[in-house]
């Protein structure tokens, strides 16, 4: 019975492993490179990139971190046998059909999906980098900060249009939120706490390796990586984190998708405080807010620092070195002179052995003393021993050695035996003295801190000097700019006064010129005889005849006239010469009396305008004028073929220019019929709006030149012989052929030529 139960448990375990995301994976990291930091910490992983200033190491969880060379004590890399074993493991995974992605072995289908996502991400990064140079220039401008906190001595520029919200926890100082109605509100939060040496500890590295951890709010947090950066010239730890949570914690339905939150945390150590700057957004929106976060962090100014160029730090030499036995307390030793590391090491060491050393004389005149560990053909490996430096091992080439003075074999044996005894006691050799290993590590940390302090003081001094030079440069540039601006403003004021005077003179001169021009044109108009203008214009007007396509004889049913607007056979006239142009044949009578068939190439039923094309050349086109220059009372000439008789004209005057084509809808039967066919049977206000949207303004020219039936389509010309309108048969009642009585002859209308030119389908013919 027990064996059956175990079998079922084993089957259940196999099914669970197979269904877990349908992805079988295993870590390819069998062993790890070891990076020993100067602060005593150890980081395990695989080194994937080495540069002069930093290295990149991949941790077991697949994330990568960048470590500065300055913070590394030494590196222990994988042995060749381990590398060979790792390669065999990876070869086995590939044989099984798995592909390596982000430190894990997954099937090819999942790899293609993830690779496609990465390609899209790289395209987004490439687009962002195109703007990087301009954004960097903007970020370097150190102008006035939009937010300043005098109590905690910092200021920065929050994103534009982000709203400041009240903080809820004790350490938070300010909170800015991007108030938009979406799944997640992006935020920037600043927290301030007392400075502590334990503020950044091993827990960050432990969390990055151990994977997901749940916080008090039920969010799953994971550290993706960290780096040492600068914020306003101060050292800062930049941490990249991921958080997974549900928007509605009370909703337990399966349809709710978890949100993936991106958090970037900068921990900056000031003189007396620690500043925590947190940026957050959803991972899917990260590249949308990346530049905004970068600009914000570059704008930070932290004033929690000494005013002098030299940065002062707590005297760790007095607080960290414990009091020795019999020497009193640590407080009692504070007044004693500070000792060097070698002197402090001699005070806590056992008596040093009195042995000689191997001496290596170099060709450059230097002498190295210590213990030769290996004597090889290409050189020797020497452990250098000195009371002024810690022991270190160096390999010296034969080409650099002048001579070697060896220690006697007996003394060498005694020395090595003594060293082994000391190591068995837990002691290590340091500055020529045997001391406990914890003492040596403490001295190492002290030396590292001294070196870091020197480097930081030099960096801060250089930064302060650079900032002062930049400030003086900006001040000089501002003074020059202020002087130039004052002179420019004065000059602008003078030019404005001159411009005002010139405008007044120009306006007076324009009024005089316009008056003189009107007088001159009026005199010229009076000089031109109407008959001469009409005789010249008649050469550009042709007779148009229309008959049905289904007619049993050659007799024409309708006639009109048209104006030649191009020598290549382009004629403009009315569209409704007959009843239905699609069922009619149109012919044009040429000046020599011959007839040729015409075809309609453009038309508009509402404007009642058509453009014809005939196979003829050498025609005389009529000049196209400007109907906007017409005035009430101006003389006009109507040229056409009334009642089918060509080469006739009638003079008259402009009665009105205030009418619009849409105003004639109640008196023109055919116009109303065409408008209702296009827009429907709507009220007049609605029709007027639709008409204006399609045609704009269509002014009509009302004149008193007598209009007869079959004279429609004829050109209306001004006294200079230019085409200013196309005459229309109003069709106010009944059929078009009816001749209007004399008392209605004043109601004669022509479409202004400028209104026709404004229509897109006619403009190319009337240029």
XYZ file of C-alpha atoms in Angstrom:
767
model
C 0.000 0.000 0.000
C 2.853 2.322 0.825
C 4.599 1.673 -2.472
C 1.414 2.486 -4.438
C 1.095 5.776 -2.584
C 4.683 6.681 -3.387
C 4.094 5.878 -7.064
C 1.097 8.246 -7.180
C 3.115 10.993 -5.480
C 5.923 10.554 -8.022
C 3.457 10.738 -10.964
C 1.883 13.896 -9.517
C 5.317 15.507 -9.142
C 6.235 14.728 -12.764
C 2.937 16.180 -14.047
C 3.474 19.336 -11.975
C 6.985 19.858 -13.350
C 5.762 19.319 -16.929
C 2.893 21.810 -16.653
C 4.872 24.543 -14.909
C 4.691 27.149 -17.717
C 5.484 24.361 -20.230
C 9.134 25.384 -19.874
C 11.831 22.985 -18.716
C 14.891 24.861 -17.576
C 18.022 24.343 -15.553
C 20.858 26.609 -14.661
C 23.985 26.222 -16.750
C 26.178 27.703 -14.011
C 27.861 24.654 -12.417
C 30.527 26.710 -10.692
C 31.085 30.438 -10.404
C 33.787 33.067 -10.736
C 34.485 34.741 -7.386
C 34.871 38.516 -7.043
C 36.308 39.658 -3.688
C 35.485 43.291 -2.925
C 37.587 45.642 -0.835
C 34.765 45.972 1.714
C 35.046 42.250 2.533
C 32.092 41.024 0.463
C 32.121 38.126 -1.999
C 30.059 37.935 -5.193
C 29.658 34.628 -7.073
C 28.732 34.405 -10.738
C 30.119 34.210 -14.273
C 32.163 37.136 -15.595
C 30.705 38.024 -19.006
C 32.533 41.269 -19.779
C 35.801 42.865 -18.661
C 36.733 46.515 -19.275
C 39.506 48.746 -17.941
C 37.190 50.523 -15.499
C 34.625 47.810 -14.646
C 33.539 44.200 -15.055
C 30.090 42.679 -15.639
C 29.164 39.493 -13.784
C 26.055 37.347 -14.331
C 24.479 36.060 -11.114
C 22.756 32.707 -10.682
C 19.314 34.236 -11.293
C 20.433 35.456 -14.726
C 20.647 39.165 -13.846
C 23.838 41.103 -14.559
C 25.565 43.684 -12.360
C 28.418 46.075 -13.114
C 31.253 46.389 -10.569
C 33.881 49.139 -10.650
C 37.518 48.036 -10.754
C 38.261 50.447 -7.897
C 36.035 48.456 -5.501
C 37.583 45.028 -6.391
C 40.358 43.481 -4.289
C 41.002 40.466 -6.520
C 39.196 37.979 -8.783
C 39.282 34.172 -8.745
C 38.210 32.776 -12.103
C 36.994 29.303 -13.087
C 39.558 26.547 -13.596
C 39.818 24.996 -17.111
C 38.401 21.686 -15.812
C 35.310 23.450 -14.497
C 34.875 25.307 -17.782
C 35.086 21.986 -19.657
C 32.464 20.480 -17.359
C 30.202 23.495 -17.939
C 30.565 23.176 -21.724
C 29.607 19.459 -21.537
C 26.482 20.362 -19.569
C 25.450 23.032 -22.101
C 26.092 20.623 -24.994
C 23.738 18.118 -23.364
C 21.015 20.752 -23.011
C 21.323 21.692 -26.700
C 21.062 18.028 -27.659
C 17.730 17.896 -25.831
C 16.457 20.757 -28.025
C 16.693 23.536 -25.454
C 17.926 27.094 -26.137
C 19.702 29.296 -23.581
C 17.947 32.570 -22.799
C 18.710 34.935 -19.909
C 20.607 32.236 -17.980
C 17.920 29.559 -18.404
C 17.333 26.708 -20.852
C 13.928 26.959 -22.539
C 12.255 25.349 -25.568
C 12.608 26.911 -29.011
C 9.002 28.104 -29.226
C 9.310 30.199 -26.069
C 12.726 31.419 -27.225
C 11.246 32.797 -30.489
C 8.541 34.690 -28.560
C 11.060 36.205 -26.129
C 13.523 37.056 -28.933
C 10.773 38.878 -30.851
C 9.994 40.894 -27.735
C 13.688 41.765 -27.274
C 13.979 42.897 -30.907
C 11.067 45.281 -30.422
C 12.660 46.573 -27.217
C 15.961 47.209 -29.030
C 14.147 49.197 -31.713
C 12.592 51.380 -29.016
C 16.011 51.903 -27.387
C 17.506 52.894 -30.756
C 14.807 55.527 -31.244
C 15.446 56.857 -27.757
C 19.204 57.119 -28.341
C 18.590 59.394 -31.352
C 17.338 62.056 -28.945
C 20.002 61.418 -26.285
C 22.449 64.186 -27.266
C 19.771 66.902 -27.137
C 18.360 65.593 -23.858
C 21.854 65.542 -22.302
C 22.378 69.204 -23.197
C 19.056 70.120 -21.610
C 19.842 68.075 -18.489
C 23.145 69.944 -17.984
C 21.428 73.312 -17.622
C 21.534 74.102 -13.912
C 18.818 76.705 -13.651
C 16.294 77.342 -10.907
C 14.777 74.202 -9.369
C 10.993 73.906 -9.286
C 10.945 72.138 -5.900
C 13.176 72.989 -2.926
C 13.183 71.576 0.604
C 15.215 73.814 2.917
C 14.752 71.598 5.981
C 16.403 68.555 4.384
C 18.679 70.610 2.090
C 17.835 69.368 -1.402
C 16.048 70.579 -4.543
C 15.164 69.183 -7.985
C 12.911 69.635 -11.017
C 9.853 67.337 -10.891
C 8.240 66.458 -14.255
C 5.955 69.082 -15.734
C 2.238 68.711 -14.910
C 2.927 66.064 -12.228
C 0.914 66.686 -9.061
C 2.440 66.787 -5.588
C 0.580 64.488 -3.180
C 0.695 64.168 0.628
C 3.126 61.535 1.969
C 1.919 58.646 4.135
C 5.061 57.194 5.782
C 7.427 58.827 8.288
C 10.607 58.897 6.200
C 9.023 60.258 2.985
C 9.468 63.979 2.391
C 7.702 64.570 -0.930
C 5.705 62.593 -3.505
C 4.933 63.586 -7.120
C 2.367 61.557 -9.105
C 1.481 61.508 -12.800
C -2.294 61.835 -12.348
C -3.738 60.088 -15.394
C -6.618 57.679 -15.658
C -4.824 54.425 -16.432
C -3.817 51.153 -14.745
C -0.996 52.682 -12.717
C 0.026 56.166 -11.580
C 3.739 56.780 -12.110
C 5.411 58.479 -9.159
C 8.642 60.019 -7.826
C 9.167 59.742 -4.058
C 11.952 61.272 -1.951
C 12.712 59.849 1.501
C 15.298 61.142 3.992
C 16.822 59.219 6.928
C 19.856 59.532 9.146
C 23.142 58.510 7.587
C 24.187 54.982 8.600
C 27.107 52.797 7.556
C 24.706 49.840 7.486
C 22.226 51.517 5.130
C 23.620 49.541 2.194
C 24.434 45.999 3.271
C 24.607 42.410 2.085
C 20.797 42.125 1.966
C 20.701 43.797 -1.454
C 22.982 41.143 -2.971
C 21.188 38.332 -1.100
C 17.805 39.512 -2.433
C 19.107 39.675 -6.000
C 20.287 36.071 -5.842
C 17.479 34.496 -3.831
C 14.744 35.699 -6.221
C 11.216 36.927 -5.457
C 10.301 38.107 -1.957
C 6.909 39.297 -0.733
C 6.684 42.615 1.134
C 4.122 43.845 3.680
C 1.754 45.056 0.929
C 1.600 41.664 -0.770
C 3.841 42.755 -3.676
C 6.455 40.337 -5.005
C 9.753 42.252 -5.265
C 12.925 41.237 -7.084
C 16.214 43.134 -7.412
C 17.357 43.082 -11.052
C 20.761 44.718 -10.574
C 22.622 47.612 -9.020
C 25.451 50.000 -9.823
C 27.527 52.756 -8.237
C 26.707 56.138 -9.840
C 26.980 59.857 -9.092
C 24.090 62.119 -8.080
C 25.142 65.783 -7.908
C 28.752 64.649 -7.484
C 27.919 62.372 -4.509
C 28.324 58.594 -4.492
C 25.008 56.787 -4.887
C 23.806 53.202 -5.175
C 21.384 52.725 -8.089
C 19.087 49.693 -7.680
C 16.795 48.321 -10.394
C 13.819 46.395 -8.981
C 10.709 44.647 -10.257
C 7.410 44.331 -8.386
C 4.465 42.125 -9.318
C 0.994 42.844 -7.910
C -2.715 42.948 -8.706
C -4.464 46.301 -9.070
C -7.468 45.067 -7.070
C -6.176 42.917 -4.186
C -9.740 41.879 -3.269
C -10.543 40.571 -6.747
C -9.729 36.842 -6.781
C -11.016 36.182 -10.292
C -8.756 34.451 -12.806
C -9.351 37.162 -15.420
C -7.353 39.805 -13.521
C -3.868 40.207 -15.010
C -0.941 41.033 -12.668
C 0.868 44.342 -13.159
C 4.647 44.422 -13.584
C 6.080 47.532 -11.902
C 9.564 48.968 -12.610
C 11.285 50.708 -9.686
C 14.587 52.596 -9.816
C 15.976 53.572 -6.416
C 18.942 55.909 -5.874
C 20.429 55.830 -2.348
C 22.649 58.907 -1.886
C 24.831 59.472 1.185
C 25.073 63.113 2.180
C 27.150 64.535 5.025
C 24.557 63.866 7.762
C 21.623 62.251 5.947
C 20.823 59.463 3.544
C 18.563 60.386 0.596
C 16.407 57.754 -1.111
C 15.080 58.784 -4.544
C 12.550 56.352 -6.021
C 11.132 56.399 -9.558
C 8.357 53.993 -10.539
C 6.280 53.100 -13.586
C 4.989 49.994 -15.352
C 7.602 47.997 -17.276
C 5.586 48.346 -20.508
C 5.784 52.160 -20.165
C 9.414 52.317 -18.981
C 10.914 53.682 -22.197
C 8.193 56.347 -22.317
C 9.336 57.717 -18.933
C 13.066 56.833 -19.115
C 14.247 60.234 -20.354
C 11.916 62.006 -17.925
C 13.447 60.098 -14.961
C 16.979 60.755 -16.252
C 16.320 64.512 -16.533
C 14.866 64.525 -13.034
C 17.859 62.778 -11.392
C 20.292 65.072 -13.244
C 18.500 68.111 -11.831
C 19.058 67.041 -8.181
C 21.046 69.414 -5.964
C 21.960 68.151 -2.484
C 23.275 70.791 -0.051
C 23.979 68.379 2.832
C 27.738 68.697 2.343
C 30.591 70.845 3.753
C 30.873 74.366 2.398
C 34.695 74.083 2.033
C 36.369 72.203 -0.792
C 37.655 69.452 1.534
C 34.946 66.980 2.560
C 35.110 65.960 6.219
C 34.072 62.489 7.283
C 33.743 60.876 10.741
C 37.123 59.918 12.236
C 36.863 56.174 11.833
C 40.462 55.736 13.073
C 39.378 56.718 16.578
C 36.035 54.895 16.669
C 36.842 51.630 14.907
C 40.228 50.637 16.415
C 39.481 48.833 19.713
C 41.456 49.422 22.880
C 44.176 46.870 23.530
C 44.416 44.890 26.709
C 46.048 46.819 29.506
C 45.865 50.050 27.533
C 42.517 51.416 28.832
C 39.341 52.159 26.866
C 39.009 53.411 23.302
C 37.919 56.848 24.589
C 41.119 57.116 26.589
C 43.183 56.525 23.470
C 41.597 59.295 21.389
C 44.212 61.831 22.521
C 47.148 59.630 21.467
C 48.981 60.433 18.177
C 47.606 58.562 15.145
C 49.749 55.609 14.102
C 50.377 54.181 10.634
C 48.987 50.781 9.721
C 52.464 49.205 9.998
C 52.918 50.676 13.506
C 49.451 49.509 14.584
C 50.204 46.026 13.178
C 53.425 45.819 15.188
C 51.470 46.555 18.398
C 49.010 43.674 17.933
C 51.457 41.071 16.511
C 53.421 38.238 17.995
C 57.220 38.667 17.990
C 58.543 38.674 14.425
C 60.918 35.930 13.358
C 64.548 36.826 12.817
C 65.225 35.161 9.482
C 67.013 36.376 6.401
C 65.533 36.591 2.912
C 66.280 35.893 -0.730
C 67.563 38.986 -2.537
C 66.863 39.634 -6.217
C 68.956 42.369 -7.853
C 67.341 43.875 -10.941
C 69.129 45.354 -13.945
C 67.528 48.739 -13.287
C 69.326 48.954 -9.919
C 66.403 47.981 -7.658
C 66.560 45.320 -4.947
C 63.651 43.061 -3.969
C 63.768 40.990 -0.767
C 61.537 38.117 0.281
C 61.040 34.396 -0.253
C 61.409 32.803 -3.692
C 58.439 30.456 -4.095
C 59.244 29.087 -7.587
C 62.375 29.085 -9.724
C 61.413 28.609 -13.369
C 63.262 28.820 -16.690
C 61.446 32.007 -17.692
C 61.808 33.688 -14.286
C 61.162 33.480 -10.559
C 58.049 33.975 -8.413
C 58.963 36.060 -5.345
C 56.904 36.823 -2.224
C 58.029 40.349 -1.370
C 58.394 40.915 2.401
C 58.773 44.382 3.916
C 57.936 46.193 7.134
C 56.486 49.125 5.167
C 54.109 47.266 2.827
C 51.820 44.225 3.015
C 53.190 41.015 1.464
C 52.490 40.411 -2.201
C 53.667 37.936 -4.862
C 55.350 39.105 -8.059
C 56.727 37.200 -11.082
C 60.083 38.526 -12.338
C 61.362 37.709 -15.851
C 64.901 36.421 -16.334
C 65.582 39.304 -18.674
C 65.041 41.772 -15.811
C 67.236 39.967 -13.214
C 70.901 40.897 -12.755
C 71.710 38.382 -9.978
C 70.112 36.452 -7.101
C 71.462 36.017 -3.581
C 69.860 32.880 -2.157
C 69.063 32.131 1.468
C 70.840 29.049 2.831
C 68.854 25.809 2.665
C 68.965 25.314 6.442
C 67.716 28.825 7.180
C 65.069 28.535 4.455
C 63.775 25.292 5.993
C 63.614 26.873 9.467
C 61.804 29.923 8.067
C 59.173 27.868 6.195
C 58.651 25.624 9.265
C 58.150 28.684 11.491
C 55.672 30.247 9.033
C 53.657 27.007 8.913
C 53.457 26.947 12.731
C 52.153 30.508 12.784
C 49.525 29.734 10.155
C 48.360 26.739 12.203
C 47.746 29.189 15.058
C 45.404 31.236 12.823
C 47.905 34.044 12.195
C 48.780 35.740 8.906
C 51.807 37.757 7.911
C 51.085 41.459 7.464
C 53.705 44.237 7.120
C 56.350 41.762 8.310
C 54.389 40.838 11.439
C 52.258 37.819 12.353
C 48.795 38.987 13.415
C 45.291 37.417 13.710
C 43.427 37.277 10.396
C 40.546 39.440 11.709
C 43.070 42.152 12.596
C 44.486 42.031 9.076
C 40.994 42.321 7.552
C 40.312 45.333 9.773
C 43.522 46.981 8.619
C 42.588 46.248 5.006
C 39.233 47.980 5.476
C 40.984 50.892 7.158
C 43.407 51.216 4.247
C 40.557 50.990 1.737
C 38.606 53.668 3.571
C 41.654 55.934 3.665
C 42.156 55.459 -0.053
C 38.458 56.048 -0.752
C 38.577 59.201 1.339
C 41.564 60.538 -0.618
C 39.868 59.748 -3.931
C 36.581 61.328 -2.829
C 38.369 64.446 -1.563
C 40.184 64.810 -4.879
C 36.973 64.254 -6.860
C 35.030 66.729 -4.731
C 37.801 69.306 -4.950
C 37.887 68.934 -8.726
C 34.101 69.093 -8.916
C 33.956 72.212 -6.734
C 36.633 73.857 -8.844
C 34.796 72.931 -12.038
C 31.513 74.238 -10.635
C 33.139 77.513 -9.599
C 34.708 77.943 -13.050
C 31.374 77.156 -14.654
C 29.637 79.651 -12.343
C 32.145 82.411 -13.203
C 31.842 81.591 -16.899
C 28.051 81.739 -16.715
C 28.238 85.005 -14.751
C 30.508 86.589 -17.388
C 28.262 85.331 -20.176
C 25.206 86.688 -18.323
C 26.825 90.109 -17.887
C 27.671 90.249 -21.586
C 24.180 89.073 -22.468
C 22.585 91.674 -20.183
C 24.599 94.452 -21.825
C 23.727 93.231 -25.286
C 20.077 92.884 -24.299
C 19.923 96.466 -22.974
C 21.439 97.830 -26.189
C 19.121 95.664 -28.242
C 16.020 96.834 -26.360
C 17.045 100.456 -26.837
C 17.564 99.879 -30.558
C 14.205 98.066 -30.840
C 12.452 101.032 -29.235
C 14.070 103.431 -31.729
C 13.102 101.177 -34.641
C 9.507 100.951 -33.397
C 9.235 104.748 -33.377
C 10.723 104.949 -36.887
C 8.383 102.184 -38.051
C 5.345 103.997 -36.656
C 6.280 107.210 -38.476
C 6.910 105.343 -41.725
C 3.528 103.600 -41.475
C 1.733 106.922 -41.100
C 3.529 108.389 -44.105
C 2.949 105.209 -46.125
C -0.774 105.220 -45.326
C -1.132 108.832 -46.417
C 0.770 108.156 -49.633
C -1.310 105.022 -50.310
C -4.572 106.974 -50.012
C -3.254 109.589 -52.439
C -2.073 106.917 -54.901
C -5.342 104.978 -54.758
C -7.336 108.124 -55.408
C -5.135 109.048 -58.362
C -5.287 105.464 -59.705
C -9.089 105.388 -59.547
C -9.266 108.685 -61.377
C -6.834 107.444 -64.031
C -8.680 104.167 -64.590
C -11.986 105.955 -64.873
C -10.561 108.259 -67.504
C -9.121 105.298 -69.397
C -12.458 103.460 -69.281
C -14.201 106.458 -70.743
C -11.708 106.556 -73.610
C -12.285 102.921 -74.700
C -15.264 102.590 -77.108
C -17.618 99.721 -76.259
C -17.991 98.712 -79.878
C -14.285 98.198 -80.302
C -14.102 96.024 -77.174
C -17.128 93.994 -78.268
C -15.765 93.485 -81.791
C -12.505 92.150 -80.386
C -14.257 89.873 -77.853
C -16.635 88.389 -80.445
C -13.620 86.610 -81.993
C -13.349 84.529 -78.777
C -17.057 83.538 -78.604
C -18.347 80.473 -80.508
C -21.850 79.199 -81.184
C -22.852 75.887 -79.527
C -25.713 73.737 -80.912
C -27.321 70.700 -79.271
C -29.553 67.894 -80.527
C -30.752 64.583 -79.119
C -28.684 61.456 -79.697
C -31.890 59.671 -80.682
C -33.101 62.288 -83.194
C -34.323 61.100 -86.630
C -33.025 64.205 -88.424
C -30.043 66.583 -88.293
C -31.964 69.533 -86.925
C -30.605 71.136 -83.750
C -32.978 71.559 -80.820
C -31.053 74.108 -78.731
C -28.281 76.670 -79.176
C -26.094 78.806 -76.913
C -22.678 80.437 -76.904
C -19.368 79.706 -75.189
C -16.102 81.539 -74.531
C -12.743 80.174 -75.737
C -10.338 80.031 -72.743
C -7.505 78.125 -74.447
C -6.180 78.105 -78.013
C -6.078 74.294 -77.801
C -9.860 73.987 -78.043
C -11.029 74.537 -74.431
C -14.416 76.343 -74.152
C -16.458 77.368 -71.093
C -20.270 77.644 -71.218
C -23.434 76.594 -69.373
C -24.115 72.959 -68.551
C -27.890 73.102 -69.162
C -28.015 74.281 -72.772
C -30.523 71.552 -73.551
C -32.419 69.228 -71.226
C -30.038 66.349 -70.478
C -26.389 66.547 -71.690
C -25.922 62.781 -71.293
C -28.572 62.169 -73.982
C -27.444 64.937 -76.338
C -24.716 65.575 -78.880
C -22.984 68.970 -78.703
C -21.455 70.729 -81.729
C -19.433 73.925 -81.971
C -19.417 76.209 -85.011
C -15.860 77.411 -85.747
C -15.083 80.944 -87.017
C -14.794 79.640 -90.606
C -18.327 78.177 -90.428
C -17.358 74.507 -90.061
C -18.897 72.438 -87.267
C -17.033 70.032 -84.981
C -18.274 67.749 -82.243
C -17.512 68.720 -78.646
C -17.196 66.599 -75.511
C -17.777 67.705 -71.927
C -14.595 67.252 -69.845
C -15.731 68.991 -66.639
C -19.070 70.248 -65.280
C -21.038 71.254 -62.205
C -24.848 71.001 -62.220
C -25.436 73.486 -59.381
C -23.159 76.198 -60.804
C -24.499 75.344 -64.291
C -20.968 75.483 -65.699
C -19.387 73.113 -68.237
C -15.922 72.945 -69.825
C -15.865 71.592 -73.427
C -13.044 70.214 -75.579
C -13.002 70.322 -79.379
C -10.417 69.116 -81.869
C -9.271 72.520 -83.061
C -6.215 74.731 -82.647
C -5.337 78.346 -83.308
C -8.417 79.681 -81.529
C -8.231 83.097 -79.873
C -8.799 82.797 -76.096
C -10.551 85.527 -74.168
C -8.544 87.124 -71.298
C -9.715 85.908 -67.857
C -10.289 88.916 -65.608
C -10.894 89.570 -61.916
C -14.556 89.954 -60.990
C -13.622 91.316 -57.545
C -12.613 94.599 -59.252
C -16.160 95.252 -60.496
C -18.144 98.041 -58.890
C -21.801 98.883 -58.976
C -22.479 101.008 -62.050
C -19.524 99.724 -64.102
C -20.198 99.151 -67.797
C -20.301 95.510 -68.946
C -20.776 93.804 -72.321
C -22.770 90.637 -72.928
C -21.544 88.743 -76.006
C -23.413 85.705 -77.365
C -25.770 84.200 -79.913
C -29.299 85.259 -78.929
C -32.028 83.280 -80.657
C -29.277 81.368 -82.495
C -27.758 84.479 -84.159
C -24.027 84.696 -83.510
C -21.665 87.702 -83.312
C -24.019 89.956 -81.354
C -23.508 91.889 -78.131
C -25.466 94.055 -75.725
C -24.012 96.705 -73.376
C -25.261 97.393 -69.881
C -24.217 98.243 -66.340
C -23.696 96.350 -63.106
C -26.806 96.701 -60.956
C -25.776 94.707 -57.879
C -22.932 92.564 -56.529
C -24.561 91.521 -53.231
C -26.429 88.394 -54.365
C -25.235 84.829 -53.723
C -26.138 81.827 -55.850
C -27.788 80.080 -52.884
C -30.106 83.111 -52.501
C -31.693 82.278 -55.871
C -32.966 78.861 -54.794
C -36.556 80.154 -54.481
C -36.634 81.807 -57.942
C -34.537 79.407 -60.036
C -36.457 76.158 -60.572
C -33.554 74.144 -61.981
C -31.130 75.358 -59.287
C -33.513 74.227 -56.538
C -34.019 70.853 -58.221
C -30.240 70.184 -58.458
C -29.550 71.307 -54.870
C -32.304 69.095 -53.435
C -31.051 66.180 -55.508
C -27.562 66.584 -53.946
C -28.386 67.534 -50.341
C -31.922 66.233 -49.926
C -35.136 68.032 -49.043
C -33.802 69.977 -46.026
C -34.618 73.380 -44.590
C -32.970 76.372 -46.228
C -30.563 77.050 -43.316
C -29.215 73.504 -43.383
C -28.859 73.587 -47.159
C -27.006 76.930 -46.968
C -24.453 75.487 -44.509
C -23.819 72.409 -46.647
C -23.535 74.530 -49.792
C -21.049 76.919 -48.184
C -18.961 73.987 -46.942
C -18.671 72.571 -50.493
C -18.544 75.737 -52.652
C -17.667 78.614 -50.359
C -18.873 82.055 -51.467
C -20.442 82.165 -54.989
C -21.235 85.854 -55.787
C -23.655 86.643 -58.639
C -23.426 89.691 -60.927
C -26.821 91.324 -61.592
C -26.818 93.521 -64.714
C -29.286 95.163 -67.100
C -27.883 93.884 -70.420
C -30.877 92.261 -72.131
C -30.767 88.459 -72.011
C -32.667 86.444 -74.597
C -33.380 82.753 -74.762
C -30.539 80.710 -76.245
C -28.118 83.449 -75.152
C -27.135 81.630 -71.970
C -23.509 80.534 -71.616
C -22.279 83.748 -73.205
C -19.347 85.549 -71.569
C -19.870 88.699 -69.502
C -16.875 90.979 -70.077
C -15.794 94.278 -68.572
C -14.856 97.403 -70.521
C -11.243 96.187 -70.755
C -12.355 93.060 -72.669
C -11.689 90.558 -69.795
C -13.998 87.694 -68.838
C -15.651 88.502 -65.480
C -18.707 86.180 -65.526
C -20.701 83.450 -67.269
C -24.269 84.487 -68.073
C -27.092 82.208 -66.915
C -30.661 81.678 -68.073
C -32.605 82.111 -64.836
C -35.487 79.741 -65.757
C -37.672 81.546 -63.259
C -40.859 79.988 -64.581
C -41.617 77.182 -67.018
C -39.340 76.214 -69.889
C -35.962 77.711 -70.717
C -36.982 78.624 -74.290
C -39.578 81.237 -73.144
C -38.431 84.791 -73.855
C -38.770 86.910 -70.745
C -40.898 90.082 -71.036
C -39.228 93.454 -71.143
C -40.163 94.374 -67.593
C -38.164 91.405 -66.240
C -35.037 92.076 -68.240
C -33.383 93.730 -65.238
C -33.264 90.389 -63.463
C -30.255 89.106 -65.447
C -27.606 87.108 -63.603
C -24.085 85.877 -64.301
C -21.840 83.677 -62.124
C -18.702 85.663 -61.182
C -15.580 84.228 -62.788
C -13.655 84.340 -59.463
C -16.226 81.996 -57.879
C -15.677 79.536 -60.746
C -11.890 79.803 -60.408
C -12.116 78.904 -56.710
C -13.664 75.511 -57.524
C -10.991 72.835 -57.674
C -12.373 71.128 -60.803
C -12.332 74.392 -62.839
C -9.292 76.230 -61.449
C -6.727 74.516 -63.720
C -8.570 75.732 -66.855
C -8.846 79.386 -65.741
C -5.287 80.193 -64.710
